[in-house]
mmCIF file of C-alpha atoms in Angstrom:
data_model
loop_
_atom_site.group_PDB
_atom_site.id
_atom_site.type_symbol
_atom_site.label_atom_id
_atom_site.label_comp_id
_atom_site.label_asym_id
_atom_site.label_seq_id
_atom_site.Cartn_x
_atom_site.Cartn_y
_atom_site.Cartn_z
ATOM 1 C CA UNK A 1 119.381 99.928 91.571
ATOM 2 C CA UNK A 2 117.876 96.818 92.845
ATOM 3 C CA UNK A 3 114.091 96.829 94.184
ATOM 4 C CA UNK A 4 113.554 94.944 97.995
ATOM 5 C CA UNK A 5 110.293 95.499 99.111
ATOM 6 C CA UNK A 6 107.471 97.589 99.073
ATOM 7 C CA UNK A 7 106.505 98.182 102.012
ATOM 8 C CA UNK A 8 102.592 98.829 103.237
ATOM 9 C CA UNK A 9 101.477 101.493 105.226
ATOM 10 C CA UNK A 10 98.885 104.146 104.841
ATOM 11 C CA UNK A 11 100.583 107.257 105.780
ATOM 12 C CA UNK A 12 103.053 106.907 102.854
ATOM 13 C CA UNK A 13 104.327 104.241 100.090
ATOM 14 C CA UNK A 14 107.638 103.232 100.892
ATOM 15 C CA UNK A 15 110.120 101.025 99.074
ATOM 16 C CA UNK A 16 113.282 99.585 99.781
ATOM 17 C CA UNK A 17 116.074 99.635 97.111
ATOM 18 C CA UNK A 18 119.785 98.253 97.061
ATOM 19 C CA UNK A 19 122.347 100.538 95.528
ATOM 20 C CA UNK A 20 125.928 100.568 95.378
ATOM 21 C CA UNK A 21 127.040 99.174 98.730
ATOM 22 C CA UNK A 22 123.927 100.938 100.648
ATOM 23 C CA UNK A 23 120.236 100.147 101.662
ATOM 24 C CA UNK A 24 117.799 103.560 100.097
ATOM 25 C CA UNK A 25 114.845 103.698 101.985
ATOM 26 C CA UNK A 26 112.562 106.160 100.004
ATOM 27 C CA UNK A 27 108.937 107.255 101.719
ATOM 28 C CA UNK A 28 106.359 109.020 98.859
ATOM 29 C CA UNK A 29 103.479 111.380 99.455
ATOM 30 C CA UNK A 30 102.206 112.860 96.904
ATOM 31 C CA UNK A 31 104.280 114.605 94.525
ATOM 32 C CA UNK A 32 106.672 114.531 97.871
ATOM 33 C CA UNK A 33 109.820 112.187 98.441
ATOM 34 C CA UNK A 34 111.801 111.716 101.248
ATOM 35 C CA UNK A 35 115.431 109.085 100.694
ATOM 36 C CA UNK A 36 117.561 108.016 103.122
ATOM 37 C CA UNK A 37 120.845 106.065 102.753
ATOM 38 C CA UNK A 38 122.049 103.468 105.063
ATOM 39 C CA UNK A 39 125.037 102.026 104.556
ATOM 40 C CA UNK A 40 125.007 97.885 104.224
ATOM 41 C CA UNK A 41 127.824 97.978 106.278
ATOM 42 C CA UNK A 42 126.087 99.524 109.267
ATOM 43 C CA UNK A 43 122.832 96.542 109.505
ATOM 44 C CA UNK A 44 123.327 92.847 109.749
ATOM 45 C CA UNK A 45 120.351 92.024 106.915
ATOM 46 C CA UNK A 46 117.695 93.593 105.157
ATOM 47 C CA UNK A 47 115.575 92.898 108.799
ATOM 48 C CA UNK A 48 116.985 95.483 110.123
ATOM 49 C CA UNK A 49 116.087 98.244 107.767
ATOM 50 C CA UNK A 50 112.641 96.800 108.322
ATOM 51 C CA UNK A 51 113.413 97.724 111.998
ATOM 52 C CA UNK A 52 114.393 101.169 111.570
ATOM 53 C CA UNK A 53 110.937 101.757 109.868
ATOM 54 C CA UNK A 54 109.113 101.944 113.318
ATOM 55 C CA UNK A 55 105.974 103.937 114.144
ATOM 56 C CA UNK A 56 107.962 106.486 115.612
ATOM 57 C CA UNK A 57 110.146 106.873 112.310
ATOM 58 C CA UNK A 58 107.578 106.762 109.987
ATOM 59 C CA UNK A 59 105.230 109.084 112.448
ATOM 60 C CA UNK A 60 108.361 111.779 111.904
ATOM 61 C CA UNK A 61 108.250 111.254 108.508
ATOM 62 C CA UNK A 62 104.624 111.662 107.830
ATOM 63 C CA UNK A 63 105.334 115.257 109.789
ATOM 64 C CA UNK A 64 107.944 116.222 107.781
ATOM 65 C CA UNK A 65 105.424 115.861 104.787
ATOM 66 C CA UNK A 66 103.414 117.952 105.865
ATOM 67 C CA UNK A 67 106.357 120.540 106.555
ATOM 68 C CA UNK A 68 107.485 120.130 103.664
ATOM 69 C CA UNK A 69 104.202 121.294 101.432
ATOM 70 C CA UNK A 70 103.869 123.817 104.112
ATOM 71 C CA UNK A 71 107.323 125.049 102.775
ATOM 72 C CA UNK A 72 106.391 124.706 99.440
ATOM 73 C CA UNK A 73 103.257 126.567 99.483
ATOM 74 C CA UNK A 74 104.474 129.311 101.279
ATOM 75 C CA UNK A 75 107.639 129.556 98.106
ATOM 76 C CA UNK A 76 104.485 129.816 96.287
ATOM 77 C CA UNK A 77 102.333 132.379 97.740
ATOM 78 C CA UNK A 78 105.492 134.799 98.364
ATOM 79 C CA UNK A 79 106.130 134.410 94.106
ATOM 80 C CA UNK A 80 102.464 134.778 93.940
ATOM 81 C CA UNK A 81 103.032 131.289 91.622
#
């Protein structure tokens, strides 16, 4: 796995990576990840994942976050963990 870019925002870190045949776009929060998988087939250059990673995309991610340590914490509190 080949390292692109790091890419700045201040909602979450995200880095580009290059991995067999596909473009891995992984967002970090936390102790939260989020990876998605685009195939190299489907973009014309690296640009274009840069692109994808629009306000609106990164907005939805930043709300999934917080879904997802909603979801957590409620796995927690119904253990009692």
């Amino acid at each position: 796995m080949r390292q692109l870019a790091i890419i700045p925002h201040p909602e979450a870190k995200i880095t580009l990576f290059s991995w067999n045949g596909k473009y891995l776009i992984k967002l970090e929060k936390g102790s939260l990840e989020q990876t998605y998988k685009v195939s190299e087939l489907d973009l014309t250059s690296e640009a274009d994942v840069h692109l994808l990673l629009d306000e609106e995309f990164i907005g939805s991610a930043v709300q999934r976050f917080r879904l997802m340590q909603q979801d957590l914490q409620a796995a927690f509190d119904r253990h009692g963990i």
